[in-house]
Coordinates of C-alpha atoms and ligand atoms in Angstrom, one line a residue:
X1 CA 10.5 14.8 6.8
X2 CA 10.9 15.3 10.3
X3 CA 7.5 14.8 12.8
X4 CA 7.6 14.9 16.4
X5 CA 5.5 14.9 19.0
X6 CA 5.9 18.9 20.7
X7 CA 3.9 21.0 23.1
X8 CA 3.0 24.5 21.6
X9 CA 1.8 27.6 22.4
X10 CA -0.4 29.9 20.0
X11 CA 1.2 32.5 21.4
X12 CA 5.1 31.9 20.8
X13 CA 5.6 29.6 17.3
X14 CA 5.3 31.8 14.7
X15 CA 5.1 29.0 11.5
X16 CA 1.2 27.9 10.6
X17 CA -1.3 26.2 12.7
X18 CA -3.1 23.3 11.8
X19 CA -6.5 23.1 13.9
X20 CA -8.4 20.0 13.3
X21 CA -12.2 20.4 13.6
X22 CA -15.5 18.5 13.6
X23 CA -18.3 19.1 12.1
X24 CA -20.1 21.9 13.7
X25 CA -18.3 21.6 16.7
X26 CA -16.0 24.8 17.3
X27 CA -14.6 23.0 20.9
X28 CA -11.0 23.0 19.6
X29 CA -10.6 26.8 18.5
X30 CA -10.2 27.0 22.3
X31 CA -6.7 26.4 22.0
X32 CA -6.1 29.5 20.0
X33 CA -7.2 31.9 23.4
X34 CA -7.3 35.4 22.5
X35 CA -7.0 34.9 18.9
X36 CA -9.8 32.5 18.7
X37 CA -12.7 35.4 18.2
X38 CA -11.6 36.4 14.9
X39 CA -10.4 33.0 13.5
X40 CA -14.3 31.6 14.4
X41 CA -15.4 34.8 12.5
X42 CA -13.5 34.5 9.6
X43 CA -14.0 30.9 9.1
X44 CA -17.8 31.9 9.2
X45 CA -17.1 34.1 6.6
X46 CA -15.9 31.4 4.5
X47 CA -18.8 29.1 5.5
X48 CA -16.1 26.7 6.7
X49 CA -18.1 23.9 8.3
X50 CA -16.0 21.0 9.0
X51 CA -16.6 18.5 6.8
X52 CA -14.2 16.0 6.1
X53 CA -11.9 16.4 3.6
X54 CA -12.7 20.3 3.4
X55 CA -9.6 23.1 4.3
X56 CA -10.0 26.6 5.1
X57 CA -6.9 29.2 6.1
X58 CA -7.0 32.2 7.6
X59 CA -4.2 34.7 7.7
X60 CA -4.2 37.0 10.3
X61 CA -2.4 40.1 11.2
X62 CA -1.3 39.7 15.0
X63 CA 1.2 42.8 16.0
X64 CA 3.5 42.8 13.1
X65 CA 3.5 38.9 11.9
X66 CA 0.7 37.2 9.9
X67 CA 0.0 34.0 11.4
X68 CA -1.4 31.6 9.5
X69 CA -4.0 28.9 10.2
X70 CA -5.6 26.0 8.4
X71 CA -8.4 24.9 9.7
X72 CA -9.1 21.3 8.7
X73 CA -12.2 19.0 8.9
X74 CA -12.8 15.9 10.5
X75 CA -16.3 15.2 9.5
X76 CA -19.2 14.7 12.5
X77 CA -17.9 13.9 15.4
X78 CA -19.8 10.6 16.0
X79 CA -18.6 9.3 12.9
X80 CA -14.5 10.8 12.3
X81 CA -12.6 7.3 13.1
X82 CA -8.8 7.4 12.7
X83 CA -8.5 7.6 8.7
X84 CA -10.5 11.4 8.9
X85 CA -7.2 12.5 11.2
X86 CA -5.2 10.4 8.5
X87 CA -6.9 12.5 6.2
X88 CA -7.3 16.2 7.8
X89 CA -3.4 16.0 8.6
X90 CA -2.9 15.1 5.0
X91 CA -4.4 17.7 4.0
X92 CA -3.3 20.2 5.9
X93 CA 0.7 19.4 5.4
X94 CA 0.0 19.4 1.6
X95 CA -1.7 22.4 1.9
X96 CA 1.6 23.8 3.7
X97 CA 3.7 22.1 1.4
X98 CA 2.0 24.2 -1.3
X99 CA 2.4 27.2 0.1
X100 CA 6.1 27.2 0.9
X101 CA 5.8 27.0 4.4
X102 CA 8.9 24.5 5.9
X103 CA 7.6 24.1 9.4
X104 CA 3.8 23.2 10.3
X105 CA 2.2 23.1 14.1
X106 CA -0.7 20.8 14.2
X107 CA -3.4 20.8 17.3
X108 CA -6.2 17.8 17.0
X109 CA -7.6 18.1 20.5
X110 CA -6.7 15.0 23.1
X111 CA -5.0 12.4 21.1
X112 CA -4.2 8.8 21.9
X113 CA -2.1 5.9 20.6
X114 CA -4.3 5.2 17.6
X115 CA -4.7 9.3 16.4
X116 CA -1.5 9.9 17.1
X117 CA 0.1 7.5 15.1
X118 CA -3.0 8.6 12.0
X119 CA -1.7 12.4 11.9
X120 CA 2.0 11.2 11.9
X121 CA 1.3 8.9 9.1
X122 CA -1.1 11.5 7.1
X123 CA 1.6 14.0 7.1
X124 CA 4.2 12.1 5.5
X125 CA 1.8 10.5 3.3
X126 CA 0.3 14.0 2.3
X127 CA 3.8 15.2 1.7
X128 CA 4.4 12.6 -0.8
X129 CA 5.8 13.7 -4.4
X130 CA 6.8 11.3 -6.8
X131 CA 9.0 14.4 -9.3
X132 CA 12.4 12.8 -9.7
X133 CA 12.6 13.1 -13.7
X134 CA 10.8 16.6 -13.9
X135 CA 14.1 18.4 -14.8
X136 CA 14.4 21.6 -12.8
X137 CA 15.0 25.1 -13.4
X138 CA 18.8 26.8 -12.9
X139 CA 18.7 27.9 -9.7
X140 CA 15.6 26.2 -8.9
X141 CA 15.6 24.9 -5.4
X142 CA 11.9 23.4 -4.3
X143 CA 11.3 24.5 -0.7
X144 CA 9.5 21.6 1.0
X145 CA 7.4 20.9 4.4
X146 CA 10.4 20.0 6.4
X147 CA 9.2 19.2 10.1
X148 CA 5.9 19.0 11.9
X149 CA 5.3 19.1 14.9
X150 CA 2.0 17.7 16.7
X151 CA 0.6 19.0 20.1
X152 CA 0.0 16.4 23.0
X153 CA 1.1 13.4 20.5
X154 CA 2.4 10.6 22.3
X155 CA 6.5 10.0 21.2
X156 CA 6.7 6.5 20.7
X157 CA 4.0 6.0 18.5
X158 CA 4.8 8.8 16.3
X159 CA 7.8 6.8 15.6
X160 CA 5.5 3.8 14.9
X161 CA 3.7 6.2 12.5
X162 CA 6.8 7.5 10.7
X163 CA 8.0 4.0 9.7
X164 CA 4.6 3.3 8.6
X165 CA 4.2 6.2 5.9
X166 CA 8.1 6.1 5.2
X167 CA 7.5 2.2 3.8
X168 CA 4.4 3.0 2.0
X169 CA 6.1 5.8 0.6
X170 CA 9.2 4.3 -0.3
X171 CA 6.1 1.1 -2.0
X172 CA 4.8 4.2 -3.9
X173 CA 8.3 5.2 -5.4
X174 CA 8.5 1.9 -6.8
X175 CA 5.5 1.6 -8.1
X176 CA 5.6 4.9 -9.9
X177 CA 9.3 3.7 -11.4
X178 CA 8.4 2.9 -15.5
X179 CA 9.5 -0.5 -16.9
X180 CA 12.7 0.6 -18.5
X181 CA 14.3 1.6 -14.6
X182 CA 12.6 -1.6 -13.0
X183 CA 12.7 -5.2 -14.6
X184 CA 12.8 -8.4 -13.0
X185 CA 16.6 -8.4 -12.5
X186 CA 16.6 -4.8 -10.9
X187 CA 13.6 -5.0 -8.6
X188 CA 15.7 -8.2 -7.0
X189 CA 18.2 -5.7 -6.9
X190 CA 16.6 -3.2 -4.7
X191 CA 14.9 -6.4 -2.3
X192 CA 18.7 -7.3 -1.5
X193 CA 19.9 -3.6 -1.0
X194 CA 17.2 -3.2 0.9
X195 CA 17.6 -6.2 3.1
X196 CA 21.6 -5.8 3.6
X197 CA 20.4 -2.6 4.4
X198 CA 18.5 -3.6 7.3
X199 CA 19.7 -6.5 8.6
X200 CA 16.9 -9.0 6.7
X201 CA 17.8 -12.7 4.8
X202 CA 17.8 -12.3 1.1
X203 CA 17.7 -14.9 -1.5
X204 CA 17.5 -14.1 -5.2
X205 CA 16.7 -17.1 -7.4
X206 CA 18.0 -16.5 -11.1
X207 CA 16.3 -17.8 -14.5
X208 CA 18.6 -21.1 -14.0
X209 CA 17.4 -21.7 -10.4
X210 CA 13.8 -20.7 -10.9
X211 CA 13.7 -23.9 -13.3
X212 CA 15.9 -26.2 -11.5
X213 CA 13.1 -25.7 -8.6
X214 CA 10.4 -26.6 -10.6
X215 CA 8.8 -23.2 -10.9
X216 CA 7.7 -23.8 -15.1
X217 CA 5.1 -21.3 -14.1
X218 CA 6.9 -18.5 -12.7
X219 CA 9.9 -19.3 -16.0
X220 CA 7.3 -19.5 -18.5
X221 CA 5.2 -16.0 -17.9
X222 CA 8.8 -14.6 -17.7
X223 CA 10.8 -16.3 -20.9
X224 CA 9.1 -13.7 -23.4
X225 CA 11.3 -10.8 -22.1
X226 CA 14.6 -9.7 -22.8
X227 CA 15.1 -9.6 -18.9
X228 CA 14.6 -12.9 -17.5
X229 CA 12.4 -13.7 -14.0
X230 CA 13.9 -13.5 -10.8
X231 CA 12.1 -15.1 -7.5
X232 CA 13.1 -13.4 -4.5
X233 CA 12.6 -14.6 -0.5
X234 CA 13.6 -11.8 2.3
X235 CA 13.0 -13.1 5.6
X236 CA 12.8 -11.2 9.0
X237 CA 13.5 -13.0 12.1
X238 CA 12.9 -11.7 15.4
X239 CA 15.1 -12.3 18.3
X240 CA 14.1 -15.5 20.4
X241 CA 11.1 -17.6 19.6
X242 CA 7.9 -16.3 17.3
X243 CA 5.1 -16.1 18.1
X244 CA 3.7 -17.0 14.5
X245 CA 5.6 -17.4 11.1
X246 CA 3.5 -16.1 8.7
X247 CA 4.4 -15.0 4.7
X248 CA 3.7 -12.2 2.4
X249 CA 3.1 -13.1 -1.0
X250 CA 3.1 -10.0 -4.1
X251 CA 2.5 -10.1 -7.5
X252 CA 5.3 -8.9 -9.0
X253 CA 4.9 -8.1 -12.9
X254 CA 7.5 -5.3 -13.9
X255 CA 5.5 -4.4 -16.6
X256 CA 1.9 -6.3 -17.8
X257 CA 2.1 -5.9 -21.9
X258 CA -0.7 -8.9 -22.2
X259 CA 1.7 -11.4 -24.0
X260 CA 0.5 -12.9 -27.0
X261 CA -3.0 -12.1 -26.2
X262 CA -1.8 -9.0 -26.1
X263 CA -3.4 -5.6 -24.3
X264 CA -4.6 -3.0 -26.7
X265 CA -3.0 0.8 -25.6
X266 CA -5.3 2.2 -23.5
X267 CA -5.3 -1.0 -21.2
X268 CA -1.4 -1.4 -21.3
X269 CA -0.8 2.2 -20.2
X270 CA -0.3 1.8 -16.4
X271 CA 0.8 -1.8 -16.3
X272 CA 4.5 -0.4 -14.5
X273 CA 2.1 -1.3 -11.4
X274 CA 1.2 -4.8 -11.8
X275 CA 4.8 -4.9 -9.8
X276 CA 2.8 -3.2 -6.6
X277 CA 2.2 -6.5 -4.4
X278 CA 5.6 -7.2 -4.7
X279 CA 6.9 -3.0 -3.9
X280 CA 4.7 -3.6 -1.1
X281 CA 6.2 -6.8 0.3
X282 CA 9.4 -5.0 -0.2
X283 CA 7.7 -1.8 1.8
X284 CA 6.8 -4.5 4.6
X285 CA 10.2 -6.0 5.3
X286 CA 12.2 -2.6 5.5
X287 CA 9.4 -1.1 7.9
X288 CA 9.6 -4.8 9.6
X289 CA 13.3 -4.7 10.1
X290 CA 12.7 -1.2 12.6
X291 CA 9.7 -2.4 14.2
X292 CA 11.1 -5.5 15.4
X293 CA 7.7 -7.2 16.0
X294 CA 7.9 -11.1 17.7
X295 CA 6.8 -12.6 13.8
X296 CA 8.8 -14.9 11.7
X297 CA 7.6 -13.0 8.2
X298 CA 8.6 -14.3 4.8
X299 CA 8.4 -11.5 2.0
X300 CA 8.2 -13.2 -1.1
X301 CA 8.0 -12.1 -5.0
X302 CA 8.5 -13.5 -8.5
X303 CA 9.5 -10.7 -10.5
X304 CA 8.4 -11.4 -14.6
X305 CA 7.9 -9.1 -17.3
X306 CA 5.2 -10.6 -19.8
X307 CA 5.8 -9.6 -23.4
X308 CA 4.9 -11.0 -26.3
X309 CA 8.0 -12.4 -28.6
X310 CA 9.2 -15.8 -29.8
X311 CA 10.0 -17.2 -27.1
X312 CA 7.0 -16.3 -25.2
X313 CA 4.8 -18.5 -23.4
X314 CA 1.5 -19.3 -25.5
X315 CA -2.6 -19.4 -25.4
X316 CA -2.9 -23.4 -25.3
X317 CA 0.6 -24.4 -23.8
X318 CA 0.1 -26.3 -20.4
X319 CA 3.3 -26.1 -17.8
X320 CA 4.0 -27.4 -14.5
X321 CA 3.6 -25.6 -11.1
X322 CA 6.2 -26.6 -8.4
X323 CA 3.5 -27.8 -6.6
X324 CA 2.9 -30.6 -9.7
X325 CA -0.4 -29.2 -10.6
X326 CA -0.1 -28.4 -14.2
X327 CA -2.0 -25.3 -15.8
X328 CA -3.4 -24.8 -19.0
X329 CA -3.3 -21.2 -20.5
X330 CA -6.4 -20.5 -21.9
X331 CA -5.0 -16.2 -21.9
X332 CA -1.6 -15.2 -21.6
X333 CA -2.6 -11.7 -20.0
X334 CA -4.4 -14.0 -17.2
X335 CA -0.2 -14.3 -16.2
X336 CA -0.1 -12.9 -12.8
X337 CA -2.3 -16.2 -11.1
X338 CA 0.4 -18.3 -12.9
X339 CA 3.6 -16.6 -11.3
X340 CA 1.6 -16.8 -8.0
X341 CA 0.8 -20.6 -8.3
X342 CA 4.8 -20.9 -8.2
X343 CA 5.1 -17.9 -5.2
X344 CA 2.6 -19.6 -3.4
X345 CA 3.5 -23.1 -3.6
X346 CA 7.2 -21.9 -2.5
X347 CA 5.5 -20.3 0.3
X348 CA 3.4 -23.2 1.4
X349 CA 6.7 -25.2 2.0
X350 CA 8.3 -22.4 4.4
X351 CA 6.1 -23.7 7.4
X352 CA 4.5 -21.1 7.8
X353 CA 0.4 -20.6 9.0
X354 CA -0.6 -18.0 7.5
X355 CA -0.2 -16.7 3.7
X356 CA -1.5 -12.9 2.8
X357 CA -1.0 -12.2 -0.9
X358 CA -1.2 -9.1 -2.5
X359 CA -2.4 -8.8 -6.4
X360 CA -3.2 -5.8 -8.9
X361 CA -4.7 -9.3 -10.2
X362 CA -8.1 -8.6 -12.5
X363 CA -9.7 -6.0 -14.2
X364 CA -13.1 -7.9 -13.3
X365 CA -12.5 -6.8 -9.5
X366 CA -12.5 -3.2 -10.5
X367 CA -15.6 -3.5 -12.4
X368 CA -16.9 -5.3 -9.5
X369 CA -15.8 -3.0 -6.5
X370 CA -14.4 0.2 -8.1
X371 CA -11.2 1.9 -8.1
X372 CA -10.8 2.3 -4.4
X373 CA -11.5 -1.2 -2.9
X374 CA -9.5 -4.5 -2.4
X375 CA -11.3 -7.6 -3.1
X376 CA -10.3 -9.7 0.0
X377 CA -10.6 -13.3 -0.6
X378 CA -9.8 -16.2 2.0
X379 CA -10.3 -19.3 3.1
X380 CA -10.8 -18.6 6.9
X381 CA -13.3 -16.6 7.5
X382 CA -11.8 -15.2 10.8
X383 CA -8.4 -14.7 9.2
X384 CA -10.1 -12.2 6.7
X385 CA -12.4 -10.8 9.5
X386 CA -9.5 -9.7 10.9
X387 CA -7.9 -8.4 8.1
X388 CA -10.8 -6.3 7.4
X389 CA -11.6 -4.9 10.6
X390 CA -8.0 -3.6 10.2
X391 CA -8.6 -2.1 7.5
X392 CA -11.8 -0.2 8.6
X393 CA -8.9 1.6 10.7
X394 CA -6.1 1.9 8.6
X395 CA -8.5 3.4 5.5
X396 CA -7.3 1.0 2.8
X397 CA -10.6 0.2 2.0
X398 CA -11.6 -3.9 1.3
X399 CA -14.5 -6.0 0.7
X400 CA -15.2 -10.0 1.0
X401 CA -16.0 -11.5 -2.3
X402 CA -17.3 -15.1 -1.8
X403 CA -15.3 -18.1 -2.5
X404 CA -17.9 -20.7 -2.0
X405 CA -19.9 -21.0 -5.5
X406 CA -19.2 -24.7 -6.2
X407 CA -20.4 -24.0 -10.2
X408 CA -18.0 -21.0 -10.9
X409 CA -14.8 -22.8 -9.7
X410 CA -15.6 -25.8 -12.2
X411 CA -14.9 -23.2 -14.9
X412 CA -10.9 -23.1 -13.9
X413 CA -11.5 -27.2 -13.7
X414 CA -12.3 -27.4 -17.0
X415 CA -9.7 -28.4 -20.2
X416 CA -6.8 -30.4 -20.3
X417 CA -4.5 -29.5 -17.4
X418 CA -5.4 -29.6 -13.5
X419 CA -6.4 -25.8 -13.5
X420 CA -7.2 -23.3 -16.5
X421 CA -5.7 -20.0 -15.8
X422 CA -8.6 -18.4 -17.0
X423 CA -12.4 -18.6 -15.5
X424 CA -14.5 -16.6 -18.2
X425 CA -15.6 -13.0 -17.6
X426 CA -18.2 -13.4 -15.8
X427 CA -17.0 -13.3 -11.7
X428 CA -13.3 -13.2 -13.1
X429 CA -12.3 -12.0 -9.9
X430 CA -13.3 -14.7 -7.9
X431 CA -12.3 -17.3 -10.7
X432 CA -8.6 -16.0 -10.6
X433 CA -8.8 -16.2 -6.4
X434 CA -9.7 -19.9 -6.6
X435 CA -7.3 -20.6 -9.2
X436 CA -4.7 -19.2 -6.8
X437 CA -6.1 -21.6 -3.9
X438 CA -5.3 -24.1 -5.4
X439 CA -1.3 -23.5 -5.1
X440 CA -1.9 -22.7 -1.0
X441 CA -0.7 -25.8 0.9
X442 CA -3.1 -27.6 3.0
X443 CA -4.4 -26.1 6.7
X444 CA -2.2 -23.0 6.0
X445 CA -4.6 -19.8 6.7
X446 CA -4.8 -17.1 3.5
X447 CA -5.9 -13.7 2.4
X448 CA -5.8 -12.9 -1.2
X449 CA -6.0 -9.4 -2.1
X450 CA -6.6 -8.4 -5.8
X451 CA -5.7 -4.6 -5.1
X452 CA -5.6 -4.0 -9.0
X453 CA -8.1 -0.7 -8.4
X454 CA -6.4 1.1 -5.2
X455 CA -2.7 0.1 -6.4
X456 CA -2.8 3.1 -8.6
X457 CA -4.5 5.9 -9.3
X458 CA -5.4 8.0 -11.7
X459 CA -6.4 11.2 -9.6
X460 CA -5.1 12.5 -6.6
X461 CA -7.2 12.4 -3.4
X462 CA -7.0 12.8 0.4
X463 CA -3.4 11.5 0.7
X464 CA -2.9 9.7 -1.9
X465 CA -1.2 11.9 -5.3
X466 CA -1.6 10.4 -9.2
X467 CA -0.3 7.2 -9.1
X468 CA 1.3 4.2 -7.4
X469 CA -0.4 4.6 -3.5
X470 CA 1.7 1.5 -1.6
X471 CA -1.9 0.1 -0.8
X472 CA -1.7 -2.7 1.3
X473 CA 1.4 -2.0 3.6
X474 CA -0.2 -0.5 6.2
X475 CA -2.8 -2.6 7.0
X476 CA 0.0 -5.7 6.3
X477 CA 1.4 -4.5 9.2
X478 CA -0.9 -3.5 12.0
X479 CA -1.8 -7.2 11.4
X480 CA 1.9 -8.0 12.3
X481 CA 2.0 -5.8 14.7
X482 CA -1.6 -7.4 16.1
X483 CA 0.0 -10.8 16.0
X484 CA 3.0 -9.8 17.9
X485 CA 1.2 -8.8 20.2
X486 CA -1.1 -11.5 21.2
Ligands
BES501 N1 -2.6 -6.9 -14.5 C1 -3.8 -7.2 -15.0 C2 -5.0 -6.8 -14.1 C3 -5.2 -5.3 -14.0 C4 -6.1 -4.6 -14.9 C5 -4.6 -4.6 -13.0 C6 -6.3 -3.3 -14.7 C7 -4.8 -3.2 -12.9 C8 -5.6 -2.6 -13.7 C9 -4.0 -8.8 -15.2 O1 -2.8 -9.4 -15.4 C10 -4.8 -9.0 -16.3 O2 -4.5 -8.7 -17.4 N2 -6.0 -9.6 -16.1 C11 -7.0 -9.9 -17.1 C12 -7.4 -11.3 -16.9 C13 -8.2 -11.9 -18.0 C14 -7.3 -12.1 -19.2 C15 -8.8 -13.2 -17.6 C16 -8.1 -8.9 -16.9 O3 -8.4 -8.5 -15.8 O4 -8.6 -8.5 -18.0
MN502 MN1 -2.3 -9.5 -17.6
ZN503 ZN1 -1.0 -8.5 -14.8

């Protein structure tokens, strides 16, 4: 989809207006000049207040065209931040997208850097459809929102914005790809397209490699498939010296059937996204490669599929990390934390200073938070400040869960090896984060994300649609951005 930044007038486009509106506040039906009277009335009519998240449009008969206008809410003025023009331009291009329109005008008032790049990025996030194996008509041809164009929006950073949405879009399509497209071995597959693609290093580490390394963890959760594991490191370098080298860590389970301790139905349905750390790392490095930020960034995934078989891994068996640690399995569906002691012991070797990891890791963290939050975990508190002021702007919502209960980390020290892989049910999602700090070299600075709530969804809302949302790369990459900066 093509969005722009363009100077309109009411008067000469003919295609749909988008106005974006506060709460109460009818300031920016100025723009609309002589036509503005009977918008305000009709949108009285429809007690249209505002609100955020709320839509109205009017159709009007001006000489002989009907011009059509959403009017979109931003919520109260004192409290919109970015996300609600994230939002309103989401759904105002869905809404256009909906009704067959191929060209949308959107006016938001005075916009700078930040709201700029928020309605670029809700429109092409709003747009999003994920309806490649819905089998189409003869003769059908889908007419889709094709360009938008957004008064007073400031060039560059609409560009910014596109390659933004664009990567967490292209995250979400591989997310919502089913276990028998993506494995192990094809997921590596699309990390080197993608990186010969872009200009980025790519190494792919096969089952025969992933052993000779010492990565028994990563091999074991992975030697119950058919397909065997793959690890995969993409690296983007910037030009002359970084400012930071940093690495981004995902889980990446093609598909999550349990193992031996096997899942029962309703919890396996779904599990195609215990792969969503690792599309998002993916997501990161392509959007990376165009934004040419002044980081050394690592992307790093080990790609498994954990199925139940003969030669699976098993409840009791106690393997080797590359870092020497050994790990008892107390639950074989507790495999993600076992792939990542091997992804992050790799990644504490690279030199780099900081780690952020990205996890659909526990169940317990969606009991704890809800569907729609990240539990951020760390063990620098200004590191993860950071991270979540970030993500007070970038609407991927996240909340600290403490790391510092001395008693509930003894409960991964107990049993035969160095670390159990599984903590108990009580506080499982802060049991599986300091299982995974375990495998972080010392003095290096991390951020663990369990994202196993927003990763996927089951409803569509704002401007995310039913299922994978790419949660994660956004806010992975202001953070880049932040450090290139500095
Ligand atoms: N992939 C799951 C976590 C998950 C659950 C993600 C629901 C998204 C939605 C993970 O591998 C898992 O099975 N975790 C277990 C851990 C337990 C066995 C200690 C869980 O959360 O039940
Ligand atoms: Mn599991
Ligand atoms: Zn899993």
């Amino acid at each position: 989809m093509k969005v722009e930044a363009r100077e309109f007038k009411v008067e000469e486009v003919k295609e749909p207006i988008a106005i974006f509106l506060f709460e109460d506040d009818r300031e920016n039906l100025n723009f609309l000049g002589s036509l503005r009277g009977q918008v305000e009335k009709m949108l009285s009519a429809e007690d249209f207040k505002g609100k955020e998240e709320t839509l109205a449009k009017v159709s009007l008969l001006v000489g002989d065209d009907v011009r059509v206008f959403y009017a979109v809410g931003l919520g109260k003025k004192e409290k919109a931040g970015e996300d609600s023009y994230r939002i309103a331009s989401a759904l105002a291009s869905k809404r256009a997208n909906k009704d067959k329109f191929k060209t949308l005008h959107i006016y938001a008032g005075s916009l700078d850097y930040r709201l700029s790049k928020a309605i670029t990025e809700g429109a092409i996030l709003g747009s999003y459809r994920f309806d490649k194996y819905k089998t189409k008509k003869e003769g059908e041809k889908d007419q889709k929102l094709e360009e938008v164009y957004i008064h007073g929006a400031d060039s560059r950073t609409v560009e910014v914005g596109k390659v933004f949405a664009q990567a967490q879009n292209f995250t979400r399509d591989l997310v919502n790809e089913p276990g028998n497209v993506i494995n192990p071995i094809s997921l590596a597959d699309i990390a080197q397209r993608v990186a010969q693609e872009y200009g980025l290093e790519c190494k792919v580490y096969d089952e025969k490699e992933i052993q000779e390394m010492g990565m028994q963890a990563l091999w074991s959760v992975g030697k119950g498939s058919a397909t065997p594991p793959r690890f995969v490191h993409m690296v983007y370098r910037p030009q002359g010296e970084p400012k930071e080298k940093i690495a981004i860590v995902g889980k990446g389970l093609t598909f999550d059937s349990g193992g031996l301790n096997i899942k029962t139905g309703d919890y396996m349905r779904t599990m195609k996204m215990d792969k969503s750390g690792a599309c998002a790392v993916i997501g990161i490095m392509k959007a990376l490669a165009q934004l040419k930020p002044q980081v050394e960034v690592h992307g790093i995934f080990g790609a498994a599929e954990n199925m139940p078989s003969g030669t699976a891994y098993r409840p009791d068996d106690i393997i080797r990390a590359m870092n020497g640690k050994t790990i008892e399995i107390d639950n074989t569906d507790a495999e993600g934390r076992v792939t990542l002691a091997d992804a992050l012991s790799y990644a504490s070797k690279l030199g780099v200073s900081r780690i952020i990891d990205m996890a659909t890791l526990t169940g317990a963290c969606m009991v704890a938070l809800g569907e729609y939050t990240a539990g951020l975990f760390t063990n620098d508190d200004e590191f993860g400040e950071e991270i979540l002021s970030l993500s007070k702007l970038t609407g991927e919502g996240m909340w600290k869960l403490p790391m510092d209960d001395k008693r509930l980390r003894e409960k991964i020290k107990k049993g035969e090896g160095d670390v159990l892989n599984s903590g108990g049910r009580y506080g499982g999602a802060i049991t599986a984060a300091m299982f995974l700090e375990e495998f972080v070299g010392e003095g290096i600075k991390w951020v663990h994300l369990d994202i196993a709530g927003p990763a996927h969804l089951r409803e569509e809302f704002s401007y995310y649609s039913k299922g994978g949302t790419g949660f994660g790369v956004r806010t992975c990459l202001e953070y880049i951005l932040k450090l290139s900066e500095r």
